[in-house]
PDB file of C-alpha atoms in Angstrom:
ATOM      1  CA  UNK A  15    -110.232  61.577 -90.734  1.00  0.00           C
ATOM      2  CA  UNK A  16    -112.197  64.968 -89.969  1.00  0.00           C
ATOM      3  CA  UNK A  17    -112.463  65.895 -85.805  1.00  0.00           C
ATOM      4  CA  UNK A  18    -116.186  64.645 -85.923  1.00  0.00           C
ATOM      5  CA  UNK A  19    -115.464  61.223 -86.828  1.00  0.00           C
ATOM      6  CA  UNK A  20    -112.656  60.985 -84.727  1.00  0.00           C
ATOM      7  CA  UNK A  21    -114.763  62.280 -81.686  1.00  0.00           C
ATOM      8  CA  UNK A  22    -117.184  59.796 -82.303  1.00  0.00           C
ATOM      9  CA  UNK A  23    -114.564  56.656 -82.756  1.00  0.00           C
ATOM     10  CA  UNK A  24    -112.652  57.765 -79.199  1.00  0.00           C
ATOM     11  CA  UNK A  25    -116.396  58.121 -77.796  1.00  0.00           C
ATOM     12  CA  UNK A  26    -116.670  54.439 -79.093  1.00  0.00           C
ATOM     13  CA  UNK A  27    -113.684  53.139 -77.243  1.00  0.00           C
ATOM     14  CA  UNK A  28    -114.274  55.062 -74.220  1.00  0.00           C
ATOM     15  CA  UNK A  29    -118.014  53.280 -73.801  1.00  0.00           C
ATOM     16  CA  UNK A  30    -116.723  50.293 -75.071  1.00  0.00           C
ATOM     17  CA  UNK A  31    -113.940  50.068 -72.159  1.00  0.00           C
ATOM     18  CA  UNK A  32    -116.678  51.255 -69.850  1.00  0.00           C
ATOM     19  CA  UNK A  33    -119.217  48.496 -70.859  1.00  0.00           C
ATOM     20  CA  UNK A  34    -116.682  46.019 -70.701  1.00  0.00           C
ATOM     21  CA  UNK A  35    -114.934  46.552 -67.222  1.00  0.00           C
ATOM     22  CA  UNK A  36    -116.969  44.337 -65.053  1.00  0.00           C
ATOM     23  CA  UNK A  37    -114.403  41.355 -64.967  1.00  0.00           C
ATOM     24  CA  UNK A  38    -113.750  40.531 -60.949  1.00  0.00           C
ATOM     25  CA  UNK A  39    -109.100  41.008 -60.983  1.00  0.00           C
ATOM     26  CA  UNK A  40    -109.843  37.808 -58.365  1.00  0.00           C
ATOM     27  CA  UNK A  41    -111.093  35.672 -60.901  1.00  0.00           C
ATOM     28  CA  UNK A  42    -107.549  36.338 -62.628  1.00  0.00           C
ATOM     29  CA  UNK A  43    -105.588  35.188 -59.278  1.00  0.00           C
ATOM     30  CA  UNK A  44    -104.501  31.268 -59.712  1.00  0.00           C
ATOM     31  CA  UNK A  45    -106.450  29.039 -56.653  1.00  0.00           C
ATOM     32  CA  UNK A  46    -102.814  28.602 -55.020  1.00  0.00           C
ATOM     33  CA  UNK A  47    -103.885  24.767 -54.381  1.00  0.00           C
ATOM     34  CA  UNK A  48    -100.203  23.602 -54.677  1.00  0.00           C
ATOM     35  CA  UNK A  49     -99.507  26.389 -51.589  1.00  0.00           C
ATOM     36  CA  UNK A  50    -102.558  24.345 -49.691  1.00  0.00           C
ATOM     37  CA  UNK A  51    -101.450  21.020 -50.530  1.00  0.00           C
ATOM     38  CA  UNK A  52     -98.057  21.428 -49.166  1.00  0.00           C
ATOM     39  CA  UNK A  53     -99.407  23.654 -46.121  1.00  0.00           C
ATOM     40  CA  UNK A  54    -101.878  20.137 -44.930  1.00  0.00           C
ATOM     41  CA  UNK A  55     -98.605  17.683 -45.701  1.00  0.00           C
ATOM     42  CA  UNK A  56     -97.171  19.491 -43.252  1.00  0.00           C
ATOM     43  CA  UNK A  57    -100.063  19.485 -40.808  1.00  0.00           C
ATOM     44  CA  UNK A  58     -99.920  16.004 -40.731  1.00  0.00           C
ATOM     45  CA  UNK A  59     -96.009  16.372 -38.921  1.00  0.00           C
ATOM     46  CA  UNK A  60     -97.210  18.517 -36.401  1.00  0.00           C
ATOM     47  CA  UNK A  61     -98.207  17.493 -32.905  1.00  0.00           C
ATOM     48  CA  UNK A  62    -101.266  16.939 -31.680  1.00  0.00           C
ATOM     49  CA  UNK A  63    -102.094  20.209 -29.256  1.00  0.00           C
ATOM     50  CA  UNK A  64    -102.725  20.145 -25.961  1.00  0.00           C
ATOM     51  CA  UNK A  65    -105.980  21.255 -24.120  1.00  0.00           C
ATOM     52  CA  UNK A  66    -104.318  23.866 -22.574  1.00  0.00           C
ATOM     53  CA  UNK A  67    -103.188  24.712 -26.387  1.00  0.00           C
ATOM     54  CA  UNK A  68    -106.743  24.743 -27.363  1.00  0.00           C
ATOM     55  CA  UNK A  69    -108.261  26.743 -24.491  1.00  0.00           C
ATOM     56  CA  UNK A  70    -105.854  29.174 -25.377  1.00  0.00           C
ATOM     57  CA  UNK A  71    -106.661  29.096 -29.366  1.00  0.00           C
ATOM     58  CA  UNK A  72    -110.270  28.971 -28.382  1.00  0.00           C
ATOM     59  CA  UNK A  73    -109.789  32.562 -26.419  1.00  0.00           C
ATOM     60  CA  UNK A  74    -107.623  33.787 -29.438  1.00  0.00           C
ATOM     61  CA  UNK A  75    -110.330  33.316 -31.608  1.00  0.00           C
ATOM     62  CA  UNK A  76    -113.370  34.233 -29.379  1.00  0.00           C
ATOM     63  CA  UNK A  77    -111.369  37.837 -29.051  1.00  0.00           C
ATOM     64  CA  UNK A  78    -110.444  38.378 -32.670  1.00  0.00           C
ATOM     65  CA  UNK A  79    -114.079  37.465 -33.879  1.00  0.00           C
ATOM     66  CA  UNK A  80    -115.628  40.207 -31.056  1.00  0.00           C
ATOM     67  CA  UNK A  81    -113.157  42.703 -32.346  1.00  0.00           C
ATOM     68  CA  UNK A  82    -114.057  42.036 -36.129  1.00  0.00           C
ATOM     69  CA  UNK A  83    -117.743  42.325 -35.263  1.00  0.00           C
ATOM     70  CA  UNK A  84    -117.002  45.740 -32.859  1.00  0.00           C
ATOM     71  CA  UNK A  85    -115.215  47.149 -36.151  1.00  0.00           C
ATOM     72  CA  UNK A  86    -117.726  46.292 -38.514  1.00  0.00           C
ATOM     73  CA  UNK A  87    -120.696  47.949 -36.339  1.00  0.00           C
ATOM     74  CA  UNK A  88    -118.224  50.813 -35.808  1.00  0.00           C
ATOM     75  CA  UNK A  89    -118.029  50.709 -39.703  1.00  0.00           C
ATOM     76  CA  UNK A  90    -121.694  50.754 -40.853  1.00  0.00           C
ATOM     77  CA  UNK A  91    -123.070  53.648 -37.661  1.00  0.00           C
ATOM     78  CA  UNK A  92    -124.319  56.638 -38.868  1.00  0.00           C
ATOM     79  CA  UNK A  93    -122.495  59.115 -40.696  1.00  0.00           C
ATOM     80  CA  UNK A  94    -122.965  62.765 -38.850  1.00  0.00           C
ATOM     81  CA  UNK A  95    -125.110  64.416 -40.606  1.00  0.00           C
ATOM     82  CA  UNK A  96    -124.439  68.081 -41.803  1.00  0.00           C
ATOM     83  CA  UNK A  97    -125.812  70.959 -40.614  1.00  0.00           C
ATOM     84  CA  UNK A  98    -127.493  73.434 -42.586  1.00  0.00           C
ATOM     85  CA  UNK A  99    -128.404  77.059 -41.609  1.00  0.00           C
ATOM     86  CA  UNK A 100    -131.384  79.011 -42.957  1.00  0.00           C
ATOM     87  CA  UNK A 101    -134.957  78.036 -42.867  1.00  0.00           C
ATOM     88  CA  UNK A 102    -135.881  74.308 -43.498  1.00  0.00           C
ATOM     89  CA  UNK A 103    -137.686  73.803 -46.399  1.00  0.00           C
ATOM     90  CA  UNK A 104    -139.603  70.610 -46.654  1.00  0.00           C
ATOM     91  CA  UNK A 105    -141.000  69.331 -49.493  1.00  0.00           C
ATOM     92  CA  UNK A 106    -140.967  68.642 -53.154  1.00  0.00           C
ATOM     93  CA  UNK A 107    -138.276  70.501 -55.108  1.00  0.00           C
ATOM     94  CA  UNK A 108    -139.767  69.826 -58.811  1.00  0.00           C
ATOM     95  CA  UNK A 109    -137.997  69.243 -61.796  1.00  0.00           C
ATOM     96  CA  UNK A 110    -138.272  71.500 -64.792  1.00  0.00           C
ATOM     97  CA  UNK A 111    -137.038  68.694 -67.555  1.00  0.00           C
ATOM     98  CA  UNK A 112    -133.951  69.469 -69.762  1.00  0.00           C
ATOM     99  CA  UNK A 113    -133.380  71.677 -72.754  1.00  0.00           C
ATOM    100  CA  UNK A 114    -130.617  72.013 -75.311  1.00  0.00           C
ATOM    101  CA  UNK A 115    -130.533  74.224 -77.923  1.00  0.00           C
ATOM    102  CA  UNK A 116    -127.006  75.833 -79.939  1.00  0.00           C
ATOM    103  CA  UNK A 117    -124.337  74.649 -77.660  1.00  0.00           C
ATOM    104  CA  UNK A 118    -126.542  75.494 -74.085  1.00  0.00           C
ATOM    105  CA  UNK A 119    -128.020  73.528 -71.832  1.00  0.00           C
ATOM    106  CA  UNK A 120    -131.103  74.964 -69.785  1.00  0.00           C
ATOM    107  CA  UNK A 121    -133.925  72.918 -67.066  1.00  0.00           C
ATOM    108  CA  UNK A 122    -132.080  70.193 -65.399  1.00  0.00           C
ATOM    109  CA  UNK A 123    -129.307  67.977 -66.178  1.00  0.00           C
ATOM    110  CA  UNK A 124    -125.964  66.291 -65.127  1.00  0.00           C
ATOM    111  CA  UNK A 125    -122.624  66.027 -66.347  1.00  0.00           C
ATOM    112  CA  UNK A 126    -119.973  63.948 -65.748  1.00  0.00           C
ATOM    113  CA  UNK A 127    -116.230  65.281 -65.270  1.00  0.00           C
ATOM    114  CA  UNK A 128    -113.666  62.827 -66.438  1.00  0.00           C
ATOM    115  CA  UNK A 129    -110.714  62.085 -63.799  1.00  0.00           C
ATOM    116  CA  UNK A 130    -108.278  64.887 -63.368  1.00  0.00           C
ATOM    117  CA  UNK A 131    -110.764  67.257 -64.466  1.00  0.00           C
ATOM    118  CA  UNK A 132    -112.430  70.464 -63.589  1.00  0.00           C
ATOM    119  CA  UNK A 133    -116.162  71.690 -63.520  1.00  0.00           C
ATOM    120  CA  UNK A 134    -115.671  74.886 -64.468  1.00  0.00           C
ATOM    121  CA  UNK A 135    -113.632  73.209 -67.898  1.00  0.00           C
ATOM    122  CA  UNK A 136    -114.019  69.677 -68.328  1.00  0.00           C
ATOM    123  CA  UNK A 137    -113.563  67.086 -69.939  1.00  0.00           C
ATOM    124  CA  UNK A 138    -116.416  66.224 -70.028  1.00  0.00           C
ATOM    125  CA  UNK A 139    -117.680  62.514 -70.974  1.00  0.00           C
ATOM    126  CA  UNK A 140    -119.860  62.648 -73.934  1.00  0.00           C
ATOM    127  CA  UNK A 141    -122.821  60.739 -73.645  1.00  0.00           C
ATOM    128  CA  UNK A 142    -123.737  59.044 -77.300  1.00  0.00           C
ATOM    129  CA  UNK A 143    -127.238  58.544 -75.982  1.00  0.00           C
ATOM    130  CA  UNK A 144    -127.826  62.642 -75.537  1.00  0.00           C
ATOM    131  CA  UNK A 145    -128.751  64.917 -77.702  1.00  0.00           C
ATOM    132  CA  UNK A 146    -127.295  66.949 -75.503  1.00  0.00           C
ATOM    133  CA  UNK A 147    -123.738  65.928 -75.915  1.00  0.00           C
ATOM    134  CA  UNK A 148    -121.935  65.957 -72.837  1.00  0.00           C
ATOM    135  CA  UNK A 149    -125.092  67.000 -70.857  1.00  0.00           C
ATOM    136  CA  UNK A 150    -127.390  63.841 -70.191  1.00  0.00           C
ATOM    137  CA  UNK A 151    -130.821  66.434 -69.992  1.00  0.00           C
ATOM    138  CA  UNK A 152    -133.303  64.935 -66.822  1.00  0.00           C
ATOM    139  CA  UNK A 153    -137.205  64.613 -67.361  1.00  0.00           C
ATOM    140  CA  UNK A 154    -139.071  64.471 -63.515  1.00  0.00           C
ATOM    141  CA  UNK A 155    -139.952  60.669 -62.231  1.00  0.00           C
ATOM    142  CA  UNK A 156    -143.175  59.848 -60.913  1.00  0.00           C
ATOM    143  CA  UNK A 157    -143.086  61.612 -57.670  1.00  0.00           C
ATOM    144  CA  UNK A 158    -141.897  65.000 -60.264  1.00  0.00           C
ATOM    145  CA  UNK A 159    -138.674  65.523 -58.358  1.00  0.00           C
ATOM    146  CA  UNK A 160    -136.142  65.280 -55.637  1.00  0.00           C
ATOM    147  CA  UNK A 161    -137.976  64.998 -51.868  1.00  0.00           C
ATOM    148  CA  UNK A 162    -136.270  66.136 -48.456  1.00  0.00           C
ATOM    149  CA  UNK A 163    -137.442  65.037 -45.220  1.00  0.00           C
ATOM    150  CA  UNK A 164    -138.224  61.696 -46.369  1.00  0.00           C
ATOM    151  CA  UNK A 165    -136.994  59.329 -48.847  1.00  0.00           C
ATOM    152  CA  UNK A 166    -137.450  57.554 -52.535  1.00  0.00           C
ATOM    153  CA  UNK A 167    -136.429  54.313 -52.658  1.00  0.00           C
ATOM    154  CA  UNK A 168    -135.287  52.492 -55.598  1.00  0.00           C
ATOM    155  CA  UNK A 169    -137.694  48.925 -56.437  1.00  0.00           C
ATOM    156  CA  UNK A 170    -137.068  45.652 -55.812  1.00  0.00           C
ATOM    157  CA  UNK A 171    -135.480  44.652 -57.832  1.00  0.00           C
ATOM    158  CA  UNK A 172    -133.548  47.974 -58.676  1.00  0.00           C
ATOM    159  CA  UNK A 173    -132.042  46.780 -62.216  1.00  0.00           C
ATOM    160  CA  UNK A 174    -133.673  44.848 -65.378  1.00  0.00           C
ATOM    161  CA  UNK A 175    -131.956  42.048 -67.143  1.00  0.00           C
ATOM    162  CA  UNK A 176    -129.820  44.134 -69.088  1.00  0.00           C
ATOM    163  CA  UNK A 177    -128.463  46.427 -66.425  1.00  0.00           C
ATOM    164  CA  UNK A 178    -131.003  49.211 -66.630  1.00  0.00           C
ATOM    165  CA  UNK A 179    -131.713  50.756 -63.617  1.00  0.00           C
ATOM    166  CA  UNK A 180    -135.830  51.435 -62.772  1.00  0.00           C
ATOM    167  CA  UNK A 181    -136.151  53.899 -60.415  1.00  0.00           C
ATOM    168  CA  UNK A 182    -138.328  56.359 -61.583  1.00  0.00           C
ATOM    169  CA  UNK A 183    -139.467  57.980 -58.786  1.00  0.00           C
ATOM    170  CA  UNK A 184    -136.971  61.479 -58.615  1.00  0.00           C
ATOM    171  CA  UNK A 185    -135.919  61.623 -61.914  1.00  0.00           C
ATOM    172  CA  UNK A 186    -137.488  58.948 -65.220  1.00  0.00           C
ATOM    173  CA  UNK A 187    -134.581  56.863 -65.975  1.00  0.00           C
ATOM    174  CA  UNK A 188    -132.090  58.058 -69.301  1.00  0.00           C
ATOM    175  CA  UNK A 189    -130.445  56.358 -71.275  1.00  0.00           C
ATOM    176  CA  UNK A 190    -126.703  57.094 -70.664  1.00  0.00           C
ATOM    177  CA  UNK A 191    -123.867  55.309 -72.954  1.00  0.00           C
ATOM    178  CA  UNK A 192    -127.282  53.349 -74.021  1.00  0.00           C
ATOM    179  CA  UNK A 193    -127.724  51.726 -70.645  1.00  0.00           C
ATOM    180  CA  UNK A 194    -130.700  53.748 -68.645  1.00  0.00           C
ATOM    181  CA  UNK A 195    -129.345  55.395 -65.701  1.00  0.00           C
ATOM    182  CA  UNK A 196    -131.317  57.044 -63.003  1.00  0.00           C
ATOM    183  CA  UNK A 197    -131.318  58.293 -58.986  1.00  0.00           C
ATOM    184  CA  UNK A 198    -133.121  57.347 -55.885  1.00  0.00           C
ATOM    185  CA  UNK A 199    -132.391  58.194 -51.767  1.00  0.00           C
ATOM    186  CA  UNK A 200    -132.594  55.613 -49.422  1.00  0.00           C
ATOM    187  CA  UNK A 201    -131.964  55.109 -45.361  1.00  0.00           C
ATOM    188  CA  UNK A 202    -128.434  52.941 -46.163  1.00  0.00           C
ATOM    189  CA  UNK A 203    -126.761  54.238 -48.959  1.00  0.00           C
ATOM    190  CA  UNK A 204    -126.579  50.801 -51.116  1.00  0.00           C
ATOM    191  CA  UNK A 205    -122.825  51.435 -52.140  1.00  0.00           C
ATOM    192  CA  UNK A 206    -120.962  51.730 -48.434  1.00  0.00           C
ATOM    193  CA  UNK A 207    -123.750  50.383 -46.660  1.00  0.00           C
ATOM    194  CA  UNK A 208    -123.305  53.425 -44.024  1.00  0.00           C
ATOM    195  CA  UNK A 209    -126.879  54.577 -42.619  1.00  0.00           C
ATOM    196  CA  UNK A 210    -127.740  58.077 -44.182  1.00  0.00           C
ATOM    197  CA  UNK A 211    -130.108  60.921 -43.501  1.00  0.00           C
ATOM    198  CA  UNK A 212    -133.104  62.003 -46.136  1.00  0.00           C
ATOM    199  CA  UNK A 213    -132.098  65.376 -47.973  1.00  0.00           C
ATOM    200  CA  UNK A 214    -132.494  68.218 -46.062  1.00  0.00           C
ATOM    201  CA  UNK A 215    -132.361  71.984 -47.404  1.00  0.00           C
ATOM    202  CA  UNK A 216    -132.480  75.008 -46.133  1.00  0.00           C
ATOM    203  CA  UNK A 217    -132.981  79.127 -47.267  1.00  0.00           C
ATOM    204  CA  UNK A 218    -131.484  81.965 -46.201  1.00  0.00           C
ATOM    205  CA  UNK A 219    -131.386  85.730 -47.991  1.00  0.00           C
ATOM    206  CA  UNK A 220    -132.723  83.603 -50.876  1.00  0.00           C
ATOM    207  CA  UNK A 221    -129.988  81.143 -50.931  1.00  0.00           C
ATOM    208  CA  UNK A 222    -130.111  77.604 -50.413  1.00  0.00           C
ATOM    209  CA  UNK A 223    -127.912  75.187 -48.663  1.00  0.00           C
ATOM    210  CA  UNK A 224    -128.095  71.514 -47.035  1.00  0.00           C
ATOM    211  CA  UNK A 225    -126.710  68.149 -47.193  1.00  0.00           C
ATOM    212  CA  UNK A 226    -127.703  65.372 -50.306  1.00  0.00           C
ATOM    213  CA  UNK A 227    -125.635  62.670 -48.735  1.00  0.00           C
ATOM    214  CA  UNK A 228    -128.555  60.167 -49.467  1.00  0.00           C
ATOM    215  CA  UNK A 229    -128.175  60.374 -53.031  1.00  0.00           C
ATOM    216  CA  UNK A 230    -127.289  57.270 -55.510  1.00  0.00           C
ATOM    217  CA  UNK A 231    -127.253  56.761 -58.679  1.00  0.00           C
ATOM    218  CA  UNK A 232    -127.378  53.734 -60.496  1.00  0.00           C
ATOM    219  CA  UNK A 233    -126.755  52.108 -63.180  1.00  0.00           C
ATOM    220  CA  UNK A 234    -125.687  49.037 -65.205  1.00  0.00           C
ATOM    221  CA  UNK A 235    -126.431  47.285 -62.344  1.00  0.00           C
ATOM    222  CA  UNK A 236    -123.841  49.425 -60.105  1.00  0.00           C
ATOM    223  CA  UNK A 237    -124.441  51.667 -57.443  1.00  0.00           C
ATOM    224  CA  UNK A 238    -122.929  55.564 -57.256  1.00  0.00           C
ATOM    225  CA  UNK A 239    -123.299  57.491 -54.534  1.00  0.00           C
ATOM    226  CA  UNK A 240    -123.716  60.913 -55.334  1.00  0.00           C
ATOM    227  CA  UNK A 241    -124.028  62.799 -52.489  1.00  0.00           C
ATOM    228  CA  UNK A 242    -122.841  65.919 -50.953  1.00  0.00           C
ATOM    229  CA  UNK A 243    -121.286  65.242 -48.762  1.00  0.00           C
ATOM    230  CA  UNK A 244    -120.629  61.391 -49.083  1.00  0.00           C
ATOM    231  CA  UNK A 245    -121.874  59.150 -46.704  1.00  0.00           C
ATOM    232  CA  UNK A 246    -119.705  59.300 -43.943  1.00  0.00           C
ATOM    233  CA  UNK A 247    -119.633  63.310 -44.265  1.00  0.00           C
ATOM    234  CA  UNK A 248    -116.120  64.013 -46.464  1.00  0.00           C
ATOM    235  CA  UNK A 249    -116.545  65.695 -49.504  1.00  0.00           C
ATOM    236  CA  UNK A 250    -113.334  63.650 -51.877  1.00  0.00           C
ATOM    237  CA  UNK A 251    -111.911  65.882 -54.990  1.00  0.00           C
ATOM    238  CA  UNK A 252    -114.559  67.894 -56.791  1.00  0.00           C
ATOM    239  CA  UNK A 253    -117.224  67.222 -54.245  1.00  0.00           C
ATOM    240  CA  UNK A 254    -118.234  70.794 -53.326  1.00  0.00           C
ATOM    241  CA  UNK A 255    -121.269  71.821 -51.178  1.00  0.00           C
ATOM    242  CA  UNK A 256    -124.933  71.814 -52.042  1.00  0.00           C
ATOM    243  CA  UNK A 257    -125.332  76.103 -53.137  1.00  0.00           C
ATOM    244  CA  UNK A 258    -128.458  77.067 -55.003  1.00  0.00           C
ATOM    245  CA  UNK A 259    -131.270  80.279 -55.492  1.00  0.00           C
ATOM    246  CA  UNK A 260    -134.426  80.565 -54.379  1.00  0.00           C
ATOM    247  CA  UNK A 261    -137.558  82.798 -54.997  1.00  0.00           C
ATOM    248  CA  UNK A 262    -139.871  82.606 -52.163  1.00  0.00           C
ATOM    249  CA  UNK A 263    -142.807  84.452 -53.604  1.00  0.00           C
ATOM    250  CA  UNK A 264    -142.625  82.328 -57.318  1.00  0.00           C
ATOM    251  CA  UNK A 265    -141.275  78.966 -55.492  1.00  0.00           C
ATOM    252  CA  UNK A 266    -138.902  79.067 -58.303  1.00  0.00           C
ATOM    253  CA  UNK A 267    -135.691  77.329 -57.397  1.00  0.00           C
ATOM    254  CA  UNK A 268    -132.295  76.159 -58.759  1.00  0.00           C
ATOM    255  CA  UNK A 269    -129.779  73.630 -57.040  1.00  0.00           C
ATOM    256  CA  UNK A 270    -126.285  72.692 -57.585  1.00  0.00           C
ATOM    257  CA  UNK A 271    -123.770  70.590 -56.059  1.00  0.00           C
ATOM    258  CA  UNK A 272    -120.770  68.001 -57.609  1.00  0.00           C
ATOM    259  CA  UNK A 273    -119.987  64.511 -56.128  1.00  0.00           C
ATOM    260  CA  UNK A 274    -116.772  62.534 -56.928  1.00  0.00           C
ATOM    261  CA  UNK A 275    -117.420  58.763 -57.496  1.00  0.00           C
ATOM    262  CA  UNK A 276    -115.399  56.515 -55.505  1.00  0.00           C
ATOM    263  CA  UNK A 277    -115.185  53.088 -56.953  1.00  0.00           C
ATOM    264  CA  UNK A 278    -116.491  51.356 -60.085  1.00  0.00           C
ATOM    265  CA  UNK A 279    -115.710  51.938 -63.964  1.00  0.00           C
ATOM    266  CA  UNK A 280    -116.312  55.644 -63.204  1.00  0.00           C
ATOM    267  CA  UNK A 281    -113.717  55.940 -60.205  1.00  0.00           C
ATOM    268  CA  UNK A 282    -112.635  59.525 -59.619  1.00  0.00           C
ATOM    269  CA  UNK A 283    -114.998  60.895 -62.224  1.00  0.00           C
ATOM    270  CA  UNK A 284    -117.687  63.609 -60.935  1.00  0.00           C
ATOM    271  CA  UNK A 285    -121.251  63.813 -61.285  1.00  0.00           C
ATOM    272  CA  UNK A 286    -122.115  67.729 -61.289  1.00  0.00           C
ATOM    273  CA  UNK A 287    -125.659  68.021 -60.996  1.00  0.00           C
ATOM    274  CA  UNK A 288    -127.903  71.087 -62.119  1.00  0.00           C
ATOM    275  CA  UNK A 289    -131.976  70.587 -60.793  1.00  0.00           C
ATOM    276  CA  UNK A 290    -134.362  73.840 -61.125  1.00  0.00           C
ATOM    277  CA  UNK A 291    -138.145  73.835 -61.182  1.00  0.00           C
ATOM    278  CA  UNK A 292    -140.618  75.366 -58.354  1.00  0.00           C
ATOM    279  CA  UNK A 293    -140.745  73.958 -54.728  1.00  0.00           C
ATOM    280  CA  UNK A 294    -143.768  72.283 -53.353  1.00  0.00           C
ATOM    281  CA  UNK A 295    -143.765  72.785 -49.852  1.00  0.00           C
ATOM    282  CA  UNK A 296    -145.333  69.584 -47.374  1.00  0.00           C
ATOM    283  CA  UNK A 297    -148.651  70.447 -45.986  1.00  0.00           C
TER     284      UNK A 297
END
């Protein structure tokens, strides 16, 4: 077997696994009725409690239900939001769509880093559905890129049928390990629930800076967040600051920043992202 046919046959398992992975490990846990039945034969030994019993279960429960709820509220608040230094700039950073020509990748793309990996060396997973190999090339959405001060919802509903994602509004959706896969920014991000702030960048001496913790991506009807930082304002394994150029008298820009996905058939893989194109500033 010559190294191209092999590459392509471990490409095949590796999507195949991927595709595959949505079984719920619960399902696989037996129901556990014979620990219930013998738990209410014994019930029916027990003596009836008193009302003094049942004030006091009644006040057991009333306090572990208000310190569930105080958690949970504690849980989904606001994740502090990260500063960024420079002059705001606010508006439409537009995407300049993705080339690939001998072995280089140019315009705007992503790559994933497998587990254990590195940016700077890989792996990287190879996308069968790229002509770009292990670069999955972008083409701008509707809106013709990524907004900050304000945000770009995905649609309701945010998947077809098949597990395609729709949101077309940063980036059109591509096909990645031939199930479309695309990005969107929202006010909760939809995989931790935790409230987050629209992107927000910033210039200084012509470099750029800011926070993209609104950014998910979905697809096959899962959500990634892909921010930097995440959510509630860590930055896990490869996640690394938002860093970038910019030109002010051309507009021209170019933005990078990696996120490590926590959760889901891609756990501890990394989403480095690459976006250039011009900036439209908001009138």
């Amino acid at each position: 077997m010559n190294r191209s046919s092999l590459k392509y046959l471990v490409v095949g398992i590796v999507v195949g696994a991927i595709l595959s992975g949505g079984i719920n490990a619960s399902a696989l846990v037996p129901s556990g009725s014979g620990s219930a039945s013998s738990a209410g034969a014994a019930a029916v030994h027990k003596k009836k409690p008193t009302k003094k019993q049942k004030a006091a279960a009644k006040r057991k429960a009333a306090a572990k239900k208000k310190a569930a709820a105080k958690k949970k509220k504690k849980a989904k608040q606001p994740a502090p939001v990260a500063t960024t230094a420079g002059i705001p700039l606010t508006g439409l950073f537009k995407i300049n769509p993705g080339t690939y020509s001998g072995g280089t990748a140019g315009g705007s793309y992503i790559r994933l880093v497998l587990a254990n990996g590195t940016v700077a060396n890989g792996p990287f997973f190879p996308n069968p559905s790229s002509k770009g190999g292990t670069y999955t090339l972008l083409n701008p959405g509707t809106d013709g890129g990524l907004r900050t001060g304000a945000y770009q919802p995905p649609p309701s509903p945010p998947f077809s049928a098949t597990g395609d994602a729709l949101a077309g509004r940063i980036m059109a959706p591509q096909r990645f390990a031939f199930i479309s896969y695309s990005a969107s920014t929202s006010p909760t991000d939809p995989q931790t629930g935790l409230a987050v702030p629209p992107p927000a960048i910033s210039v200084a001496d012509g470099k750029l800076s800011g926070q993209l913790q609104a950014i998910s991506a979905e697809w096959n009807k899962s959500f990634f967040n892909q921010g930097s930082p995440k959510p509630d304002g860590s930055s896990p394994g490869l996640t690394s600051p938002v860093t970038g150029t910019y030109n002010a008298d051309t507009k021209a820009y170019t933005l990078d920043w990696t996120s490590q996905i926590v959760g889901g058939p891609f756990n501890n893989f990394s989403g480095h992202w690459h976006l250039e194109g011009t900036f439209e500033p908001t009138c």
